GROMACS .gro file of C-alpha atoms in nm:
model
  354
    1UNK     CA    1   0.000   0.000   0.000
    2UNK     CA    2   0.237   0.236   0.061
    3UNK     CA    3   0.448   0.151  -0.209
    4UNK     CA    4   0.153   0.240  -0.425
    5UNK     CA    5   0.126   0.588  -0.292
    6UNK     CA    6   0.504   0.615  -0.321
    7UNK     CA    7   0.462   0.556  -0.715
    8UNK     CA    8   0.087   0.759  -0.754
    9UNK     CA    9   0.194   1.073  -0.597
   10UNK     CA   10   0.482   1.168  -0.889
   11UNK     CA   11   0.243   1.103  -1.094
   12UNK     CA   12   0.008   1.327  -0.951
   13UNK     CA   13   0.238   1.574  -0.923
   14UNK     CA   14   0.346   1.557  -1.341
   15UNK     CA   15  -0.010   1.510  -1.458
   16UNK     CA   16  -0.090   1.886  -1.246
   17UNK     CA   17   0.245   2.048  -1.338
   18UNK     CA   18   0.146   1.939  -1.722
   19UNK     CA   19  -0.249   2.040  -1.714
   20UNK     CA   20  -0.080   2.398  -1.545
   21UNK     CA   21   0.130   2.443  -1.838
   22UNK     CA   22  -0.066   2.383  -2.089
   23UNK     CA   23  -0.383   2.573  -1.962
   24UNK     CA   24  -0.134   2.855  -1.920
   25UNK     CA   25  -0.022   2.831  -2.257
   26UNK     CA   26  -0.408   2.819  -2.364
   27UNK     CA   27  -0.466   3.149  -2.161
   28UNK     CA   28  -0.179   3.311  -2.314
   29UNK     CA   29  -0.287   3.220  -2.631
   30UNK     CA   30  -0.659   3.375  -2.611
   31UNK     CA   31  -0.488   3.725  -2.459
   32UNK     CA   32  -0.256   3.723  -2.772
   33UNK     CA   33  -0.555   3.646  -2.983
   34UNK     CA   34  -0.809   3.917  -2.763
   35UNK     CA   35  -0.455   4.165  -2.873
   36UNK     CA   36  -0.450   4.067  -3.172
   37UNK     CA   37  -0.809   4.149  -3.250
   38UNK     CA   38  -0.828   4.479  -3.018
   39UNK     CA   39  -0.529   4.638  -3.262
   40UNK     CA   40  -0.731   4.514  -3.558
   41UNK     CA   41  -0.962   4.785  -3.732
   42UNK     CA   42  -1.149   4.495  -3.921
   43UNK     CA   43  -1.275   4.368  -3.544
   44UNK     CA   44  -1.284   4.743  -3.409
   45UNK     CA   45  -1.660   4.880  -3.403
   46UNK     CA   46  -1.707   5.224  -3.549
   47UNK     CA   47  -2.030   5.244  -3.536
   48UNK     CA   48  -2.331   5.014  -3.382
   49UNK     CA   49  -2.680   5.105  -3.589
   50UNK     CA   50  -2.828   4.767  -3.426
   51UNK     CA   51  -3.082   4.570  -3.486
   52UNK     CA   52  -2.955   4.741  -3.875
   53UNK     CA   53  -2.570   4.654  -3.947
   54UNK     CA   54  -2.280   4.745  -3.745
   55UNK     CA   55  -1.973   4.936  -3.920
   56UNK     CA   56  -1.606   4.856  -3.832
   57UNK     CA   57  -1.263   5.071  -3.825
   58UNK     CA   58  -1.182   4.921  -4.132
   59UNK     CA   59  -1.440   5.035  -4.301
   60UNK     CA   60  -1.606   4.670  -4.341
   61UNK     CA   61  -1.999   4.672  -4.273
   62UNK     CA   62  -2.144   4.399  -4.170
   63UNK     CA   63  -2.564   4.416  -4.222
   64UNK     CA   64  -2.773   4.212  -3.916
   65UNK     CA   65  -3.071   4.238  -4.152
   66UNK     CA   66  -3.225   4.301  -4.492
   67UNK     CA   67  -3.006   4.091  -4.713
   68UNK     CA   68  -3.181   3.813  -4.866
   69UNK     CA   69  -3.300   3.800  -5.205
   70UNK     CA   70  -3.548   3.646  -5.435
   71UNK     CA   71  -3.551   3.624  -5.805
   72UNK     CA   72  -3.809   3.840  -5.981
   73UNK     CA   73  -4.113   3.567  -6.107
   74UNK     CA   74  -4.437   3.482  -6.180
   75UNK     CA   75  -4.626   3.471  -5.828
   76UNK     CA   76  -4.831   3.202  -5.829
   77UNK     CA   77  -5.042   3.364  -5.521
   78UNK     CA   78  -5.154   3.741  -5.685
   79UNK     CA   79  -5.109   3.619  -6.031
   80UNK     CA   80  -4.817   3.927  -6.065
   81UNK     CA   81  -4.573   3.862  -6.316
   82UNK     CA   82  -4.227   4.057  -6.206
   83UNK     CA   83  -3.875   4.140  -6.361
   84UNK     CA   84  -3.567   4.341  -6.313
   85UNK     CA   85  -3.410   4.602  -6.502
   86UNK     CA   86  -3.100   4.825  -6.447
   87UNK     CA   87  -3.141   5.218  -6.442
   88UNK     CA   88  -2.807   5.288  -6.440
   89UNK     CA   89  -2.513   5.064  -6.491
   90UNK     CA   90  -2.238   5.312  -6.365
   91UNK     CA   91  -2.430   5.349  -6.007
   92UNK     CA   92  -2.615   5.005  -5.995
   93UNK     CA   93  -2.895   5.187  -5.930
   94UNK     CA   94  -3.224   4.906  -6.071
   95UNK     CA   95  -3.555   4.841  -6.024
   96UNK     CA   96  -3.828   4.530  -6.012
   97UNK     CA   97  -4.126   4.637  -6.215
   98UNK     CA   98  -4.442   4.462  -6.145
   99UNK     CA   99  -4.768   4.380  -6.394
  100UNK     CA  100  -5.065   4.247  -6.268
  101UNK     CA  101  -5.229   3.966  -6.448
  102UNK     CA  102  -5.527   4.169  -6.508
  103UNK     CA  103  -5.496   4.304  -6.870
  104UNK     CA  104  -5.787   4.599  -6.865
  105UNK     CA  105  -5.867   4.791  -7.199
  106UNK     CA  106  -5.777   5.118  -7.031
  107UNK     CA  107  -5.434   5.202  -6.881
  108UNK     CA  108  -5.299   5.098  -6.556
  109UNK     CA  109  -5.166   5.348  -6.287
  110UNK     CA  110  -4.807   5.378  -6.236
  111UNK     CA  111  -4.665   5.315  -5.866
  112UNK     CA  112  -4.288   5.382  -5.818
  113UNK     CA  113  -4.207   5.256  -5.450
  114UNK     CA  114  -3.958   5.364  -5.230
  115UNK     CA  115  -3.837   5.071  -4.989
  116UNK     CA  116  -3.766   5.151  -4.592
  117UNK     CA  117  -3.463   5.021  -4.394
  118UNK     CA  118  -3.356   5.331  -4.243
  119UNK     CA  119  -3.147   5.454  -4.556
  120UNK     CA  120  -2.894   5.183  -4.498
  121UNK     CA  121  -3.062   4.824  -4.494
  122UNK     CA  122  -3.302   4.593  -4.716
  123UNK     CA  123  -3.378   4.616  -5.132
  124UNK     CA  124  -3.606   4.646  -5.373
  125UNK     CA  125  -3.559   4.247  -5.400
  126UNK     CA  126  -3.563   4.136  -5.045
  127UNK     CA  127  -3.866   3.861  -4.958
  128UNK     CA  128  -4.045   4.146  -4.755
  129UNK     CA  129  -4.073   4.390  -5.008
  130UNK     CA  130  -4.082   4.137  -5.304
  131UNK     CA  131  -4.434   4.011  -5.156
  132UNK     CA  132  -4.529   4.331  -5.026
  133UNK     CA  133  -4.529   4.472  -5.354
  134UNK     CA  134  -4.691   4.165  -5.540
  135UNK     CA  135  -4.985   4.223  -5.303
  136UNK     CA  136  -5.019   4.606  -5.378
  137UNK     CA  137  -5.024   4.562  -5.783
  138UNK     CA  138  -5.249   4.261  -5.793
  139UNK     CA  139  -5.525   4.469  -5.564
  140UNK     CA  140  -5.473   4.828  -5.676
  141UNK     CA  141  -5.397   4.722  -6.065
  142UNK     CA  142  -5.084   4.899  -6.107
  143UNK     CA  143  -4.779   4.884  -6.312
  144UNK     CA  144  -4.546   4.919  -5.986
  145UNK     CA  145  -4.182   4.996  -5.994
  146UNK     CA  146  -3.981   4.932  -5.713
  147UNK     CA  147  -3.693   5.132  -5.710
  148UNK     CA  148  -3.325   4.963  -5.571
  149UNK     CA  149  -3.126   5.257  -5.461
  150UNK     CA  150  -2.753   5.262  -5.282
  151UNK     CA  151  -2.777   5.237  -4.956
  152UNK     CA  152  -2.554   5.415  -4.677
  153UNK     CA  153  -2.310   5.407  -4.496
  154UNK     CA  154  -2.108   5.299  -4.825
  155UNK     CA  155  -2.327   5.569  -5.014
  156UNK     CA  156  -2.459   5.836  -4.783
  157UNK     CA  157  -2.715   6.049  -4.821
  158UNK     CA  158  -2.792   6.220  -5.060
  159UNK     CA  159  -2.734   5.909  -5.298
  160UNK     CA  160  -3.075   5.759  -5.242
  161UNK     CA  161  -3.219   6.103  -5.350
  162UNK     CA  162  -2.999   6.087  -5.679
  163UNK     CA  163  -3.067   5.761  -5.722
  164UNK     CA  164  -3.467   5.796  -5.698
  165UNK     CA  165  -3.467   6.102  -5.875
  166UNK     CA  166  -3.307   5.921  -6.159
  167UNK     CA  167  -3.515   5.606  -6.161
  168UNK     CA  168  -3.868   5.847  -6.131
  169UNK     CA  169  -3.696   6.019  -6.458
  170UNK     CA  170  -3.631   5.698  -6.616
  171UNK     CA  171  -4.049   5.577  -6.572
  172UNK     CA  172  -4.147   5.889  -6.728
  173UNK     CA  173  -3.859   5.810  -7.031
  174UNK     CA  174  -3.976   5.468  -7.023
  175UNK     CA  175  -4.386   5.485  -7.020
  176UNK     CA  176  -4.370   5.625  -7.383
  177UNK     CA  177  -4.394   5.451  -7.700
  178UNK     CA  178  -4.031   5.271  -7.742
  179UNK     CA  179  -3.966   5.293  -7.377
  180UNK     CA  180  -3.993   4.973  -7.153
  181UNK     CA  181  -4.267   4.746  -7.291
  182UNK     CA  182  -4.475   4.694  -6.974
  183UNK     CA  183  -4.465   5.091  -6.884
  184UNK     CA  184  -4.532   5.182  -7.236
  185UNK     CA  185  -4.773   4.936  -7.348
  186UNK     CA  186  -4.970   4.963  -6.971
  187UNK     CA  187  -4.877   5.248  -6.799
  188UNK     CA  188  -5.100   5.559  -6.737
  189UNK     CA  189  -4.875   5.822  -6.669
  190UNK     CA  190  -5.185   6.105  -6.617
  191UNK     CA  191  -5.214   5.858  -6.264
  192UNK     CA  192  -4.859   5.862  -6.202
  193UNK     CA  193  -4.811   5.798  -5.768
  194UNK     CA  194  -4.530   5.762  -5.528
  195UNK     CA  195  -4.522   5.578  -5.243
  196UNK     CA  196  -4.274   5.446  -4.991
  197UNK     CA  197  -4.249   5.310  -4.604
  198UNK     CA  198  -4.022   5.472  -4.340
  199UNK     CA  199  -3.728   5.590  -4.489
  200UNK     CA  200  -3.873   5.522  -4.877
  201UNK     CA  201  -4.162   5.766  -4.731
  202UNK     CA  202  -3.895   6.008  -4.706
  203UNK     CA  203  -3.742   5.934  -5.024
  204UNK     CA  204  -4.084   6.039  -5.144
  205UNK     CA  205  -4.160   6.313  -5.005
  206UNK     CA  206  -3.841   6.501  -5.132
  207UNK     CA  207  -3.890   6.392  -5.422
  208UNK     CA  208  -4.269   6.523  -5.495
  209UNK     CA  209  -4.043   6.834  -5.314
  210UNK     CA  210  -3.819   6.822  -5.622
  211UNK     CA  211  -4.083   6.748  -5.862
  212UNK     CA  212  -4.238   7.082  -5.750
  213UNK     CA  213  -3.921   7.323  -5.768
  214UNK     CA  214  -3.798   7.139  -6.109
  215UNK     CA  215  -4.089   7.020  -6.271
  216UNK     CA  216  -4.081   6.670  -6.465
  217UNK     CA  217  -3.960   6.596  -6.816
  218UNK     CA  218  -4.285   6.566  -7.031
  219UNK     CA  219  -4.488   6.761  -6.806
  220UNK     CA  220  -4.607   6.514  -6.632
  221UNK     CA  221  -4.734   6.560  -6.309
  222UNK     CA  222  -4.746   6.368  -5.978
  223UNK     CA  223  -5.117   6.244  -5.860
  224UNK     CA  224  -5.056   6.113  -5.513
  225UNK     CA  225  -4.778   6.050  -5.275
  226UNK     CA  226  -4.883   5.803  -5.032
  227UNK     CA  227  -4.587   5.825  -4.724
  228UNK     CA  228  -4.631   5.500  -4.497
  229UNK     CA  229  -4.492   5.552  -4.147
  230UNK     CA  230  -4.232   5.798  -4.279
  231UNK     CA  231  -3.911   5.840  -4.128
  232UNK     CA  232  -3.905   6.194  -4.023
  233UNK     CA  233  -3.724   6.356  -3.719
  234UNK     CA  234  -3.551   6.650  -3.611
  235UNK     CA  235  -3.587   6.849  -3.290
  236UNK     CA  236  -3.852   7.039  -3.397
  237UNK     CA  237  -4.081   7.055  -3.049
  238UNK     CA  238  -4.361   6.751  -3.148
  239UNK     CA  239  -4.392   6.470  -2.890
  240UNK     CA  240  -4.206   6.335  -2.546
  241UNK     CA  241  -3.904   6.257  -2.803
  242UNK     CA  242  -3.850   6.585  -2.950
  243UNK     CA  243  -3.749   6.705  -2.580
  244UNK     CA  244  -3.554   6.416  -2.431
  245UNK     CA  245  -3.212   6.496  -2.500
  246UNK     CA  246  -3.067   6.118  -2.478
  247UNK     CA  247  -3.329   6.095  -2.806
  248UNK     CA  248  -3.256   6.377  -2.971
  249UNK     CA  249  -2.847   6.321  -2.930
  250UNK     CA  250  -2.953   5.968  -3.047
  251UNK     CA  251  -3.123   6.059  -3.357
  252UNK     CA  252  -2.900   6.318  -3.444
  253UNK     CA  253  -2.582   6.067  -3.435
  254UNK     CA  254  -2.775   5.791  -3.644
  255UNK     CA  255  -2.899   6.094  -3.897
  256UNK     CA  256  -2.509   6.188  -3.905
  257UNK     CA  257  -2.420   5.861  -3.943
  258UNK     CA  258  -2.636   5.817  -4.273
  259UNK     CA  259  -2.581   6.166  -4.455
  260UNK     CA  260  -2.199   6.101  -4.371
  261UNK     CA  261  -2.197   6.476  -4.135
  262UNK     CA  262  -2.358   6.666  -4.458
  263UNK     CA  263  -2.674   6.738  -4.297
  264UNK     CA  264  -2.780   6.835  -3.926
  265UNK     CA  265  -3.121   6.699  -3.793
  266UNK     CA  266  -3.276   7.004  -3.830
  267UNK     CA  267  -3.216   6.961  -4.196
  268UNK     CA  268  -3.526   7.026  -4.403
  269UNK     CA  269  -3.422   6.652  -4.549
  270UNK     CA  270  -3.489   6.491  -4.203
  271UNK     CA  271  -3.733   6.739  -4.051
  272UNK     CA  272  -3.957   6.889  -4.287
  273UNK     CA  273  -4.135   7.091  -4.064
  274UNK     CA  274  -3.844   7.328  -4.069
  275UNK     CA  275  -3.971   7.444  -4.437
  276UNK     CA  276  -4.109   7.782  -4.479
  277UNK     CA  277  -4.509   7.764  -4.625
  278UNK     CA  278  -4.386   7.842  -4.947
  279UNK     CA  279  -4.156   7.560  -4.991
  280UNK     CA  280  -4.505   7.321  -4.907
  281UNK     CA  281  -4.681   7.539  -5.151
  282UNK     CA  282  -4.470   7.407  -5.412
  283UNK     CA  283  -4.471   7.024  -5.345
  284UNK     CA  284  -4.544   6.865  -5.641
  285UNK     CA  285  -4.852   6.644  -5.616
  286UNK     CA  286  -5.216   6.683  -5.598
  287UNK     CA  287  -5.315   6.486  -5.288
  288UNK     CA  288  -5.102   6.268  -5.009
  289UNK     CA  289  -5.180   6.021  -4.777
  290UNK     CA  290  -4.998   5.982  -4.474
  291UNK     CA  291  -5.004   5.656  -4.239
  292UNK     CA  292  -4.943   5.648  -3.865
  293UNK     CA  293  -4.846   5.331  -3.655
  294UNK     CA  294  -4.973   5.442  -3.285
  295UNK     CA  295  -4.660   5.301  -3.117
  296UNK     CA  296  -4.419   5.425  -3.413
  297UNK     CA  297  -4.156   5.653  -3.208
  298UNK     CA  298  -4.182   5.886  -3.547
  299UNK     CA  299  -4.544   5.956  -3.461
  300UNK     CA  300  -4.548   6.286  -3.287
  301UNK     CA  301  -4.313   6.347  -3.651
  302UNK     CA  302  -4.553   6.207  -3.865
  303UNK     CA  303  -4.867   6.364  -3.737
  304UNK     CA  304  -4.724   6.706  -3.765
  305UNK     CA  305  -4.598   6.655  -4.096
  306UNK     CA  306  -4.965   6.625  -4.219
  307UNK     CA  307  -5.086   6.927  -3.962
  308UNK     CA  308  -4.816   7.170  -4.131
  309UNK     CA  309  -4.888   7.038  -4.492
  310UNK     CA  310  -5.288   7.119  -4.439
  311UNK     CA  311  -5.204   7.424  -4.248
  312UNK     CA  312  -4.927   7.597  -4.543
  313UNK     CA  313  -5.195   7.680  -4.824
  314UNK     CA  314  -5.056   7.396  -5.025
  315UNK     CA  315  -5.388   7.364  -5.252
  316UNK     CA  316  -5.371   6.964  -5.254
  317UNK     CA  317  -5.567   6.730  -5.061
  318UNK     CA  318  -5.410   6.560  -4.800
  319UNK     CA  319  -5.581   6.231  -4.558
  320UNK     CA  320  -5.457   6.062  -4.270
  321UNK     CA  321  -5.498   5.700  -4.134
  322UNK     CA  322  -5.378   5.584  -3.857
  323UNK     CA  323  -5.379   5.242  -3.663
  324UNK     CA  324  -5.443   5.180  -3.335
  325UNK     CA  325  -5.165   4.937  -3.096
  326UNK     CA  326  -4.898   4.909  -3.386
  327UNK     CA  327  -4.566   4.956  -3.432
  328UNK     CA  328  -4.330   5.085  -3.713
  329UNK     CA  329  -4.426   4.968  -4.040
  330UNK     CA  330  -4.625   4.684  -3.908
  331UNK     CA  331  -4.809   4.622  -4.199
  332UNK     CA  332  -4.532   4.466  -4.375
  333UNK     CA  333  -4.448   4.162  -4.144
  334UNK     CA  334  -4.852   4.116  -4.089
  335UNK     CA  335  -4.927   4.133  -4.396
  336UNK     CA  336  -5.298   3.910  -4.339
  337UNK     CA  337  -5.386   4.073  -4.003
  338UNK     CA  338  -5.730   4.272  -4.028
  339UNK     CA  339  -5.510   4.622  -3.924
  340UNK     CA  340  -5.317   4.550  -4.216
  341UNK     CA  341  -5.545   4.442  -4.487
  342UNK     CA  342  -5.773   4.759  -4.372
  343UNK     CA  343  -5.458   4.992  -4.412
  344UNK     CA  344  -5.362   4.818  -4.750
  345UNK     CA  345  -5.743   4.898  -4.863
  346UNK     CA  346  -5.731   5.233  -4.797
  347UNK     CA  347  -5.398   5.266  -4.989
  348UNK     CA  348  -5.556   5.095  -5.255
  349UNK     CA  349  -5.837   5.350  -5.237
  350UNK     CA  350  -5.626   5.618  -5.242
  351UNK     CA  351  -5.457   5.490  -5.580
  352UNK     CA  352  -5.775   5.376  -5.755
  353UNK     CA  353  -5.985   5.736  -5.643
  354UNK     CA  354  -6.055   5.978  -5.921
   0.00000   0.00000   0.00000
């Protein structure tokens, strides 16, 4: 017996001594890796826009959301038939048009829609949008084009202006004889309409903006702008937000963040309740619609966007809807709740109304 613990205890004694080394030689590993990695500007966060992408020192940008794909198709569901085309080849900027299977004698509407994301996530061709917009032309009977603009922080702001501006120029190119066959051959462009959720709501409103300082090629004329939760902010004085400084400083470093430092909050581009009455005088539609979500942070925003807009002498007609216990662009990830298909019915209305 005691020869046995005579020969054991060495043994003990090696098998610690070894286990100590090598879990010493494990911990100094990981701290050479955790060095490694905290001198490394491809592992070094610059900027955290969670739940939306997160940028790094290096410059690398790494989305959380927004970055699936589907192929443009025949949807078997709405009876939609869609397909890509490319605006511009040196920007990338495209689109997915979308034609309903319903084939009346008279002309269709034309719908170019702005996608939301917050300027710097999803596409024209993610699953979201891709069914969102099947559902919209098969019950309002449009020719829709959704528009794929560059997204920040790669291409700040004021790229997705450009970039809409340019695809709204190339519909009104396109819906003529020669132009694209499904705009030309289908498209109404006396009923022409923009539309767009959270930050494509923006998008739209400065462009109908645009439209009303420039004018469009043609002549042609906006009929409706229909802005779906719109992503509007600032620190003009509307809502509990507007005067919490921990949201304002919040909001003003994501804005910065997206324009690149071009633009403050209080930019007409972000807050357009900052514009004088003439500059909403000018805006060039004839009527808008403007949704609310109750429990969107941006509704205080949203609400007096429509209040200044009726109150500026612009000589349009504007509505408002709003929903009751919803959040932020609800309406796309419920699409067959009743809240939704009631909102998407009144949007539908809004297109379809003489």
């Amino acid at each position: 017996m005691a020869s046995s613990s005579r020969t054991l205890l060495p043994l003990l004694l090696l098998m610690f001594l070894v286990a100590a080394h090598c879990g010493g030689a494990a911990a100094q590993g990981r701290r050479r890796l955790l060095a490694r990695r905290a001198g490394d500007p491809n592992s070094q966060v610059k900027f955290d826009f969670s739940p939306f992408l997160i940028e790094y020192k290096s410059g690398r940008v790494k989305r959380l959301m927004g970055t699936d794909v589907v192929a443009a198709s025949a949807d078997a569901l709405t009876g939609v038939t869609s397909r890509d085309v490319v605006i511009d080849p040196a920007t990338g900027v495209a689109a997915r048009l979308y034609l309903p299977s319903f084939r009346a004698a008279a002309r269709a509407p034309v719908l170019v829609y702005f996608h939301g994301g917050a300027f710097v996530v999803e596409s024209a061709f993610t699953p979201i949008y891709h069914a969102y917009l099947n559902t919209l032309a098969a019950r309002a009977g449009v020719v829709a084009v959704s528009v794929n603009y560059r997204l920040a922080p790669e291409h700040p702001l004021p790229a997705a202006y450009d970039d809409s501006w340019a695809a709204l120029k190339w519909v009104l190119a396109n819906a003529t004889s020669g132009g694209d066959p499904w705009l030309s051959q289908y498209g109404d462009l006396s009923r022409l309409f923009l539309a767009g959720d959270s930050a494509g709501g923006n998008i739209a409103h400065n462009l109908a903006l645009r439209a009303g300082e420039e004018g469009l090629d043609g002549g042609a004329r906006i009929k409706g702008v229909a802005l779906l939760d719109p992503y509007f902010q600032g620190r003009s004085p509307v809502g509990a937000d507007a005067m919490d400084p921990a949201s304002l400083q919040s909001a003003a470093r994501t804005w910065s963040f997206i324009c690149a430092g071009r633009y403050p909050i209080n930019h007409p581009y972000a807050d357009p309740l900052v514009l004088p009455a003439s500059s909403w005088q000018r805006l060039g539609c004839s009527r808008v619609l403007v949704t609310v979500s109750e429990l969107d942070r941006l509704s205080p925003w949203q609400r007096a966007y429509y209040a200044a807009l009726r109150g500026s002498g612009w000589p349009g007609e504007a509505e408002l809807y709003e929903t009751p216990g919803e959040g932020h662009v609800y309406f796309l990830t419920k699409r067959g709740t009743p809240q939704a298909l009631a909102e998407m019915a009144k949007l539908v209305a809004f297109i379809n109304r003489d």
